[in-house]
PDB file of C-alpha atoms in Angstrom:
ATOM      1  CA  MET A 305       3.722   2.531-101.705  1.00 80.00           C
ATOM      2  CA  LYS A 306       6.706   0.450-101.706  1.00 91.00           C
ATOM      3  CA  SER A 307       7.447  -1.596-105.041  1.00 95.00           C
ATOM      4  CA  LEU A 308       6.421  -5.215-104.939  1.00 98.00           C
ATOM      5  CA  MET A 309       7.061  -8.311-107.240  1.00 98.00           C
ATOM      6  CA  ILE A 310       3.745 -10.185-107.281  1.00 98.00           C
ATOM      7  CA  GLY A 311       3.947 -13.462-109.538  1.00 98.00           C
ATOM      8  CA  THR A 312       3.204 -17.182-109.917  1.00 98.00           C
ATOM      9  CA  SER A 313       4.404 -20.394-111.045  1.00 98.00           C
ATOM     10  CA  TRP A 314       2.169 -22.449-112.949  1.00 98.00           C
ATOM     11  CA  LYS A 315       4.105 -25.641-112.123  1.00 97.00           C
ATOM     12  CA  MET A 316       3.473 -28.394-114.546  1.00 97.00           C
ATOM     13  CA  ASN A 317      -0.084 -27.376-115.499  1.00 98.00           C
ATOM     14  CA  LYS A 318      -1.589 -25.152-118.251  1.00 98.00           C
ATOM     15  CA  PRO A 319      -1.008 -26.825-121.732  1.00 97.00           C
ATOM     16  CA  LEU A 320      -0.593 -24.107-124.322  1.00 98.00           C
ATOM     17  CA  SER A 321      -4.387 -23.820-125.001  1.00 98.00           C
ATOM     18  CA  GLU A 322      -4.920 -22.911-121.095  1.00 98.00           C
ATOM     19  CA  ALA A 323      -2.104 -20.777-121.031  1.00 98.00           C
ATOM     20  CA  MET A 324      -3.153 -18.418-123.886  1.00 98.00           C
ATOM     21  CA  ALA A 325      -7.069 -18.642-122.367  1.00 98.00           C
ATOM     22  CA  TYR A 326      -5.181 -17.269-119.023  1.00 98.00           C
ATOM     23  CA  CYS A 327      -3.535 -14.651-120.834  1.00 98.00           C
ATOM     24  CA  GLU A 328      -6.772 -13.406-122.456  1.00 98.00           C
ATOM     25  CA  ALA A 329      -8.509 -13.526-119.054  1.00 98.00           C
ATOM     26  CA  LEU A 330      -5.441 -11.484-117.385  1.00 98.00           C
ATOM     27  CA  ALA A 331      -5.759  -8.792-120.318  1.00 98.00           C
ATOM     28  CA  THR A 332      -9.121  -7.934-119.279  1.00 97.00           C
ATOM     29  CA  HIS A 333      -8.766  -8.117-115.528  1.00 97.00           C
ATOM     30  CA  LEU A 334      -5.272  -6.658-114.808  1.00 97.00           C
ATOM     31  CA  PRO A 335      -5.316  -3.470-116.310  1.00 96.00           C
ATOM     32  CA  PRO A 336      -8.101  -1.869-114.053  1.00 96.00           C
ATOM     33  CA  VAL A 337      -6.215  -3.178-110.877  1.00 96.00           C
ATOM     34  CA  MET A 338      -2.786  -2.416-112.098  1.00 94.00           C
ATOM     35  CA  HIS A 339      -0.412   0.179-110.054  1.00 96.00           C
ATOM     36  CA  PRO A 340       2.866   1.325-111.087  1.00 96.00           C
ATOM     37  CA  SER A 341       4.639  -0.015-107.976  1.00 96.00           C
ATOM     38  CA  ILE A 342       3.635  -3.660-109.090  1.00 97.00           C
ATOM     39  CA  GLN A 343       5.496  -5.767-111.097  1.00 98.00           C
ATOM     40  CA  PRO A 344       3.692  -8.915-112.147  1.00 98.00           C
ATOM     41  CA  PHE A 345       5.367 -11.891-113.268  1.00 98.00           C
ATOM     42  CA  PHE A 346       4.333 -15.612-114.586  1.00 98.00           C
ATOM     43  CA  ILE A 347       6.309 -18.574-115.009  1.00 98.00           C
ATOM     44  CA  PRO A 348       4.893 -21.060-117.109  1.00 98.00           C
ATOM     45  CA  PRO A 349       5.740 -24.509-118.376  1.00 98.00           C
ATOM     46  CA  PHE A 350       8.636 -24.373-120.941  1.00 98.00           C
ATOM     47  CA  THR A 351       6.112 -24.950-123.674  1.00 97.00           C
ATOM     48  CA  ALA A 352       4.180 -21.708-123.085  1.00 98.00           C
ATOM     49  CA  ILE A 353       7.011 -19.392-122.320  1.00 98.00           C
ATOM     50  CA  GLN A 354       7.449 -17.834-125.500  1.00 98.00           C
ATOM     51  CA  PRO A 355       3.631 -17.608-126.664  1.00 98.00           C
ATOM     52  CA  VAL A 356       3.104 -16.119-123.210  1.00 98.00           C
ATOM     53  CA  SER A 357       5.821 -13.351-123.437  1.00 98.00           C
ATOM     54  CA  ASP A 358       4.693 -12.855-126.833  1.00 98.00           C
ATOM     55  CA  PHE A 359       1.186 -11.901-125.865  1.00 98.00           C
ATOM     56  CA  PHE A 360       2.492  -9.898-122.980  1.00 98.00           C
ATOM     57  CA  ARG A 361       4.698  -7.923-125.475  1.00 98.00           C
ATOM     58  CA  MET A 362       1.853  -7.512-128.136  1.00 98.00           C
ATOM     59  CA  HIS A 363      -0.988  -6.427-125.695  1.00 97.00           C
ATOM     60  CA  THR A 364       1.404  -4.191-123.686  1.00 97.00           C
ATOM     61  CA  LEU A 365       0.871  -5.698-120.455  1.00 97.00           C
ATOM     62  CA  PRO A 366       3.869  -5.003-118.242  1.00 97.00           C
ATOM     63  CA  CYS A 367       4.148  -8.568-116.834  1.00 98.00           C
ATOM     64  CA  LEU A 368       7.606 -10.481-116.880  1.00 98.00           C
ATOM     65  CA  THR A 369       7.978 -14.321-117.735  1.00 98.00           C
ATOM     66  CA  GLY A 370      10.482 -16.615-116.463  1.00 98.00           C
ATOM     67  CA  ALA A 371      11.458 -20.299-116.604  1.00 98.00           C
ATOM     68  CA  GLN A 372      10.876 -22.947-113.765  1.00 98.00           C
ATOM     69  CA  ASN A 373      14.382 -24.486-114.172  1.00 98.00           C
ATOM     70  CA  MET A 374      17.539 -24.360-116.125  1.00 98.00           C
ATOM     71  CA  HIS A 375      20.766 -26.358-116.323  1.00 98.00           C
ATOM     72  CA  GLN A 376      23.970 -24.762-115.170  1.00 97.00           C
ATOM     73  CA  GLN A 377      25.926 -26.112-118.123  1.00 97.00           C
ATOM     74  CA  GLU A 378      26.006 -23.814-121.547  1.00 97.00           C
ATOM     75  CA  ALA A 379      25.453 -26.841-123.647  1.00 97.00           C
ATOM     76  CA  GLY A 380      26.335 -30.433-124.032  1.00 97.00           C
ATOM     77  CA  ALA A 381      25.040 -33.959-123.726  1.00 98.00           C
ATOM     78  CA  TRP A 382      22.459 -33.348-121.052  1.00 97.00           C
ATOM     79  CA  THR A 383      19.269 -35.005-122.435  1.00 97.00           C
ATOM     80  CA  GLY A 384      16.234 -33.371-121.451  1.00 95.00           C
ATOM     81  CA  GLU A 385      17.824 -30.342-120.101  1.00 97.00           C
ATOM     82  CA  ILE A 386      17.474 -26.655-121.146  1.00 97.00           C
ATOM     83  CA  SER A 387      20.030 -24.306-121.173  1.00 98.00           C
ATOM     84  CA  ALA A 388      20.159 -20.517-119.932  1.00 98.00           C
ATOM     85  CA  SER A 389      20.521 -19.242-123.785  1.00 98.00           C
ATOM     86  CA  MET A 390      17.529 -21.278-124.898  1.00 98.00           C
ATOM     87  CA  ILE A 391      15.586 -19.853-122.096  1.00 98.00           C
ATOM     88  CA  ALA A 392      16.695 -16.069-122.997  1.00 97.00           C
ATOM     89  CA  GLU A 393      15.578 -16.686-126.708  1.00 97.00           C
ATOM     90  CA  THR A 394      12.071 -17.202-125.636  1.00 98.00           C
ATOM     91  CA  GLY A 395      11.535 -13.773-124.062  1.00 98.00           C
ATOM     92  CA  ALA A 396      11.759 -14.662-120.283  1.00 98.00           C
ATOM     93  CA  THR A 397      13.963 -12.852-118.182  1.00 98.00           C
ATOM     94  CA  LEU A 398      13.481 -14.665-114.869  1.00 98.00           C
ATOM     95  CA  VAL A 399      14.676 -18.251-113.964  1.00 98.00           C
ATOM     96  CA  GLU A 400      13.209 -19.716-111.101  1.00 98.00           C
ATOM     97  CA  MET A 401      15.420 -22.445-109.256  1.00 98.00           C
ATOM     98  CA  GLY A 402      15.903 -24.388-105.966  1.00 97.00           C
ATOM     99  CA  HIS A 403      12.303 -25.083-105.186  1.00 97.00           C
ATOM    100  CA  SER A 404      11.709 -27.517-102.930  1.00 96.00           C
ATOM    101  CA  GLU A 405      10.259 -29.956-105.229  1.00 95.00           C
ATOM    102  CA  ARG A 406      13.405 -29.848-107.173  1.00 96.00           C
ATOM    103  CA  ARG A 407      15.392 -30.101-104.199  1.00 96.00           C
ATOM    104  CA  GLY A 408      13.241 -32.838-102.858  1.00 95.00           C
ATOM    105  CA  ALA A 409      12.374 -34.885-105.967  1.00 96.00           C
ATOM    106  CA  PHE A 410      15.461 -34.185-108.046  1.00 95.00           C
ATOM    107  CA  ASN A 411      18.230 -34.068-105.526  1.00 95.00           C
ATOM    108  CA  GLU A 412      19.321 -30.549-106.538  1.00 96.00           C
ATOM    109  CA  THR A 413      21.820 -29.189-104.222  1.00 97.00           C
ATOM    110  CA  ASP A 414      22.838 -25.951-102.795  1.00 98.00           C
ATOM    111  CA  ALA A 415      26.127 -26.242-104.855  1.00 98.00           C
ATOM    112  CA  ALA A 416      24.217 -26.783-108.253  1.00 98.00           C
ATOM    113  CA  ILE A 417      22.019 -23.837-107.445  1.00 98.00           C
ATOM    114  CA  ASN A 418      24.775 -21.593-107.142  1.00 98.00           C
ATOM    115  CA  ALA A 419      26.216 -22.691-110.365  1.00 98.00           C
ATOM    116  CA  LYS A 420      22.992 -22.025-112.053  1.00 98.00           C
ATOM    117  CA  VAL A 421      22.832 -18.611-110.471  1.00 98.00           C
ATOM    118  CA  HIS A 422      25.915 -17.679-111.915  1.00 98.00           C
ATOM    119  CA  THR A 423      25.071 -19.187-115.437  1.00 98.00           C
ATOM    120  CA  ALA A 424      22.031 -17.230-115.392  1.00 98.00           C
ATOM    121  CA  LEU A 425      23.381 -13.828-114.776  1.00 98.00           C
ATOM    122  CA  ARG A 426      25.745 -14.567-117.582  1.00 98.00           C
ATOM    123  CA  HIS A 427      22.815 -14.772-119.968  1.00 98.00           C
ATOM    124  CA  GLY A 428      21.003 -11.433-118.488  1.00 98.00           C
ATOM    125  CA  LEU A 429      18.540 -13.522-116.901  1.00 98.00           C
ATOM    126  CA  ARG A 430      17.487 -12.737-113.132  1.00 98.00           C
ATOM    127  CA  PRO A 431      17.724 -15.882-110.952  1.00 98.00           C
ATOM    128  CA  LEU A 432      14.511 -16.345-108.533  1.00 98.00           C
ATOM    129  CA  VAL A 433      16.073 -18.549-105.900  1.00 98.00           C
ATOM    130  CA  CYS A 434      13.674 -20.376-103.591  1.00 98.00           C
ATOM    131  CA  ILE A 435      14.624 -21.462-100.173  1.00 98.00           C
ATOM    132  CA  GLY A 436      12.681 -22.968 -97.390  1.00 98.00           C
ATOM    133  CA  ASP A 437      12.645 -25.016 -94.013  1.00 98.00           C
ATOM    134  CA  SER A 438      10.867 -28.191 -93.554  1.00 97.00           C
ATOM    135  CA  ALA A 439       8.297 -28.975 -90.999  1.00 96.00           C
ATOM    136  CA  ASP A 440      11.006 -30.945 -88.635  1.00 97.00           C
ATOM    137  CA  GLU A 441      13.651 -27.858 -89.179  1.00 98.00           C
ATOM    138  CA  LYS A 442      10.641 -25.626 -87.816  1.00 97.00           C
ATOM    139  CA  ARG A 443       9.953 -27.909 -85.012  1.00 96.00           C
ATOM    140  CA  TRP A 444      13.709 -28.243 -83.985  1.00 98.00           C
ATOM    141  CA  GLY A 445      14.092 -24.273 -83.908  1.00 97.00           C
ATOM    142  CA  VAL A 446      16.792 -24.042 -86.868  1.00 98.00           C
ATOM    143  CA  SER A 447      14.500 -22.338 -89.462  1.00 98.00           C
ATOM    144  CA  ILE A 448      16.757 -19.256 -89.651  1.00 98.00           C
ATOM    145  CA  GLU A 449      19.913 -21.281 -89.899  1.00 98.00           C
ATOM    146  CA  THR A 450      18.747 -23.514 -92.720  1.00 98.00           C
ATOM    147  CA  VAL A 451      17.524 -20.823 -95.020  1.00 98.00           C
ATOM    148  CA  THR A 452      20.119 -18.341 -94.303  1.00 98.00           C
ATOM    149  CA  ARG A 453      22.709 -21.170 -95.372  1.00 98.00           C
ATOM    150  CA  GLN A 454      20.851 -21.952 -98.614  1.00 98.00           C
ATOM    151  CA  MET A 455      20.682 -17.998 -99.313  1.00 98.00           C
ATOM    152  CA  LYS A 456      24.512 -17.671 -98.609  1.00 98.00           C
ATOM    153  CA  ILE A 457      25.585 -20.604-100.878  1.00 98.00           C
ATOM    154  CA  ALA A 458      23.245 -19.430-103.742  1.00 98.00           C
ATOM    155  CA  LEU A 459      24.976 -15.939-103.742  1.00 98.00           C
ATOM    156  CA  TYR A 460      28.286 -17.248-103.190  1.00 98.00           C
ATOM    157  CA  GLY A 461      30.813 -15.744-105.400  1.00 98.00           C
ATOM    158  CA  LEU A 462      28.353 -12.922-106.646  1.00 98.00           C
ATOM    159  CA  SER A 463      29.323  -9.246-106.465  1.00 98.00           C
ATOM    160  CA  ALA A 464      27.116  -6.986-104.842  1.00 98.00           C
ATOM    161  CA  THR A 465      25.472  -5.646-108.486  1.00 97.00           C
ATOM    162  CA  GLN A 466      24.929  -9.338-109.183  1.00 98.00           C
ATOM    163  CA  ALA A 467      23.446 -10.091-106.102  1.00 98.00           C
ATOM    164  CA  GLN A 468      20.762  -6.805-106.489  1.00 98.00           C
ATOM    165  CA  GLN A 469      19.817  -8.954-109.926  1.00 98.00           C
ATOM    166  CA  THR A 470      18.576 -12.120-107.765  1.00 98.00           C
ATOM    167  CA  LEU A 471      15.649 -12.459-106.192  1.00 98.00           C
ATOM    168  CA  ILE A 472      15.119 -14.621-103.007  1.00 98.00           C
ATOM    169  CA  ALA A 473      11.835 -16.377-102.232  1.00 98.00           C
ATOM    170  CA  TYR A 474      11.434 -17.643 -98.924  1.00 98.00           C
ATOM    171  CA  GLU A 475       8.864 -20.665 -99.252  1.00 97.00           C
ATOM    172  CA  PRO A 476       8.534 -22.475 -96.076  1.00 97.00           C
ATOM    173  CA  ILE A 477       8.125 -26.304 -97.206  1.00 97.00           C
ATOM    174  CA  TRP A 478       5.555 -26.852 -94.685  1.00 96.00           C
ATOM    175  CA  ALA A 479       3.394 -23.969 -95.866  1.00 95.00           C
ATOM    176  CA  ILE A 480       3.349 -24.835 -99.813  1.00 89.00           C
ATOM    177  CA  GLY A 481       1.106 -27.333-101.289  1.00 80.00           C
ATOM    178  CA  GLU A 482      -2.603 -28.181-100.833  1.00 77.00           C
ATOM    179  CA  GLN A 483      -2.028 -29.342 -97.402  1.00 80.00           C
ATOM    180  CA  GLY A 484       0.140 -26.094 -96.437  1.00 84.00           C
ATOM    181  CA  VAL A 485      -0.478 -23.765 -93.764  1.00 89.00           C
ATOM    182  CA  PRO A 486       0.727 -20.370 -94.492  1.00 91.00           C
ATOM    183  CA  ALA A 487       3.327 -18.708 -92.240  1.00 94.00           C
ATOM    184  CA  THR A 488       1.731 -15.828 -90.192  1.00 96.00           C
ATOM    185  CA  PRO A 489       2.809 -12.359 -91.136  1.00 96.00           C
ATOM    186  CA  GLU A 490       4.790 -12.361 -87.677  1.00 97.00           C
ATOM    187  CA  GLN A 491       6.540 -15.807 -88.645  1.00 97.00           C
ATOM    188  CA  ALA A 492       7.594 -14.420 -92.236  1.00 98.00           C
ATOM    189  CA  ALA A 493       8.526 -11.156 -91.085  1.00 98.00           C
ATOM    190  CA  GLU A 494      10.913 -13.052 -88.480  1.00 98.00           C
ATOM    191  CA  ILE A 495      12.588 -14.789 -91.108  1.00 98.00           C
ATOM    192  CA  HIS A 496      12.660 -12.060 -93.693  1.00 98.00           C
ATOM    193  CA  GLN A 497      14.366 -10.087 -90.933  1.00 98.00           C
ATOM    194  CA  ALA A 498      17.109 -12.585 -90.549  1.00 98.00           C
ATOM    195  CA  LEU A 499      17.409 -12.875 -94.203  1.00 98.00           C
ATOM    196  CA  ARG A 500      17.879  -9.066 -94.591  1.00 98.00           C
ATOM    197  CA  THR A 501      20.526  -8.922 -91.874  1.00 98.00           C
ATOM    198  CA  ALA A 502      22.614 -11.554 -93.500  1.00 98.00           C
ATOM    199  CA  LEU A 503      22.778  -9.652 -96.717  1.00 98.00           C
ATOM    200  CA  CYS A 504      23.529  -6.483 -95.046  1.00 98.00           C
ATOM    201  CA  ALA A 505      26.314  -8.564 -93.615  1.00 98.00           C
ATOM    202  CA  LEU A 506      27.386  -9.858 -97.016  1.00 98.00           C
ATOM    203  CA  TYR A 507      27.135  -6.691 -99.173  1.00 98.00           C
ATOM    204  CA  GLY A 508      26.689  -3.791 -96.779  1.00 98.00           C
ATOM    205  CA  GLU A 509      23.671  -1.931 -95.443  1.00 97.00           C
ATOM    206  CA  GLU A 510      22.950  -0.021 -99.081  1.00 97.00           C
ATOM    207  CA  HIS A 511      23.258  -3.095-101.391  1.00 98.00           C
ATOM    208  CA  GLY A 512      21.719  -5.639 -98.731  1.00 98.00           C
ATOM    209  CA  HIS A 513      18.364  -3.594 -98.404  1.00 98.00           C
ATOM    210  CA  LYS A 514      18.266  -3.656-102.356  1.00 97.00           C
ATOM    211  CA  ILE A 515      18.241  -7.375-102.840  1.00 98.00           C
ATOM    212  CA  PRO A 516      14.289  -8.457-103.036  1.00 98.00           C
ATOM    213  CA  LEU A 517      13.031 -10.867-100.609  1.00 98.00           C
ATOM    214  CA  LEU A 518       9.505 -12.538-101.802  1.00 98.00           C
ATOM    215  CA  TYR A 519       7.289 -14.717 -99.572  1.00 98.00           C
ATOM    216  CA  GLY A 520       5.766 -17.839-100.852  1.00 97.00           C
ATOM    217  CA  GLY A 521       3.710 -20.592 -99.331  1.00 94.00           C
ATOM    218  CA  SER A 522      -0.098 -20.551 -99.220  1.00 93.00           C
ATOM    219  CA  VAL A 523      -0.561 -16.881-100.107  1.00 97.00           C
ATOM    220  CA  ASN A 524      -4.183 -16.116-100.695  1.00 96.00           C
ATOM    221  CA  LEU A 525      -6.808 -13.378-100.715  1.00 97.00           C
ATOM    222  CA  GLN A 526      -7.003 -13.186 -97.063  1.00 97.00           C
ATOM    223  CA  ASN A 527      -3.374 -12.964 -96.092  1.00 97.00           C
ATOM    224  CA  CYS A 528      -1.856 -11.247 -99.121  1.00 98.00           C
ATOM    225  CA  ALA A 529      -2.054  -7.772 -98.057  1.00 97.00           C
ATOM    226  CA  GLU A 530      -0.704  -8.376 -94.454  1.00 97.00           C
ATOM    227  CA  LEU A 531       2.002 -10.199 -95.922  1.00 98.00           C
ATOM    228  CA  ALA A 532       2.976  -7.635 -98.409  1.00 97.00           C
ATOM    229  CA  ALA A 533       2.937  -5.003 -95.764  1.00 97.00           C
ATOM    230  CA  GLN A 534       5.904  -6.668 -93.679  1.00 97.00           C
ATOM    231  CA  PRO A 535       9.050  -4.432 -94.299  1.00 93.00           C
ATOM    232  CA  ASN A 536      11.205  -6.785 -95.409  1.00 97.00           C
ATOM    233  CA  ILE A 537       8.883  -8.454 -97.809  1.00 98.00           C
ATOM    234  CA  ASP A 538       9.332  -7.107-101.375  1.00 98.00           C
ATOM    235  CA  GLY A 539       7.265  -9.148-103.210  1.00 98.00           C
ATOM    236  CA  LEU A 540       4.557 -12.683-103.009  1.00 98.00           C
ATOM    237  CA  PHE A 541       5.067 -15.551-105.029  1.00 98.00           C
ATOM    238  CA  ILE A 542       1.654 -17.254-105.299  1.00 97.00           C
ATOM    239  CA  GLY A 543       0.809 -20.811-105.727  1.00 95.00           C
ATOM    240  CA  ARG A 544      -2.728 -22.113-106.777  1.00 94.00           C
ATOM    241  CA  ALA A 545      -4.439 -18.972-105.496  1.00 96.00           C
ATOM    242  CA  ALA A 546      -3.242 -17.144-108.679  1.00 98.00           C
ATOM    243  CA  TRP A 547      -3.672 -20.079-111.132  1.00 97.00           C
ATOM    244  CA  ASP A 548      -6.821 -18.313-112.084  1.00 97.00           C
ATOM    245  CA  ALA A 549      -6.263 -15.149-113.624  1.00 98.00           C
ATOM    246  CA  ALA A 550      -9.412 -13.528-111.787  1.00 97.00           C
ATOM    247  CA  GLY A 551      -7.740 -14.835-108.679  1.00 98.00           C
ATOM    248  CA  TYR A 552      -4.509 -13.308-109.299  1.00 98.00           C
ATOM    249  CA  CYS A 553      -5.825 -10.230-110.263  1.00 98.00           C
ATOM    250  CA  ALA A 554      -7.889 -10.080-106.995  1.00 98.00           C
ATOM    251  CA  ILE A 555      -4.933 -10.659-105.119  1.00 98.00           C
ATOM    252  CA  VAL A 556      -3.169  -7.694-106.639  1.00 98.00           C
ATOM    253  CA  GLN A 557      -6.288  -5.498-106.026  1.00 97.00           C
ATOM    254  CA  ARG A 558      -6.276  -6.282-102.425  1.00 97.00           C
ATOM    255  CA  VAL A 559      -2.709  -5.678-102.004  1.00 97.00           C
ATOM    256  CA  VAL A 560      -2.969  -1.978-103.547  1.00 97.00           C
ATOM    257  CA  GLN A 561      -6.209  -1.252-102.180  1.00 96.00           C
ATOM    258  CA  ASP A 562      -4.607  -2.138 -98.568  1.00 94.00           C
ATOM    259  CA  PHE A 563      -1.368   0.281 -99.241  1.00 90.00           C
ATOM    260  CA  ILE A 564      -3.661   3.153-100.542  1.00 89.00           C
ATOM    261  CA  ALA A 565      -5.846   2.827 -97.250  1.00 89.00           C
ATOM    262  CA  LYS A 566      -3.040   3.029 -95.037  1.00 86.00           C
ATOM    263  CA  ALA A 567      -1.470   5.837 -96.901  1.00 80.00           C
ATOM    264  CA  GLN A 568      -4.362   7.797 -96.424  1.00 72.00           C
TER     265      GLN A 568
END
């Protein structure tokens, strides 16, 4: 079974009491379905990162935590923002950046995301860079060009070693949210193959194949196993289907069972 990162971002949901209730449920449901090839990760709101990280550590759950955003500057007069060093103190090891909601609602540019990637790596944090095409870009037939451009700018100036510490999550904008329609495994595989080809062109075959590519966008219990089975999909970034701990664990279980069944 190949290694897979399977995680979720809670977005602006789950105040502290709900976050800890999720953790308690996770401690019950996750151990029976865990597999050494699965790396779970969770990205709570800022207010819950440290308590969630502490819970995982105290209960010896092999789960990573992350932040949903960070500022590219080290410190300064950036009211309302949070720095990489602040995030690192919470116990988080990942930082999500470039989500389409941030790009659209907060006008985050590819250049700003590249600066965040460099800052995160300087502080020992792994960037989780979200890239995605809009419904119009899909209709116009420029999806591959769009997401490849976003990825290449995000990785600009990184060595092969640094790039391997960076996670790329393909999240088609047309697939996320309540009205989203998930990409078919074939659609996701086509985009991931193009991204892998671009990574190998940038860093060589050996290094290009070691940079994790995740898929996110209406991942659910019905499509998770087939998506995870695609050769260039190294993980799943799940939305609302994983906002319930039992739902998250059911997806992990489905993926593990499918891989074990195919190996027999």
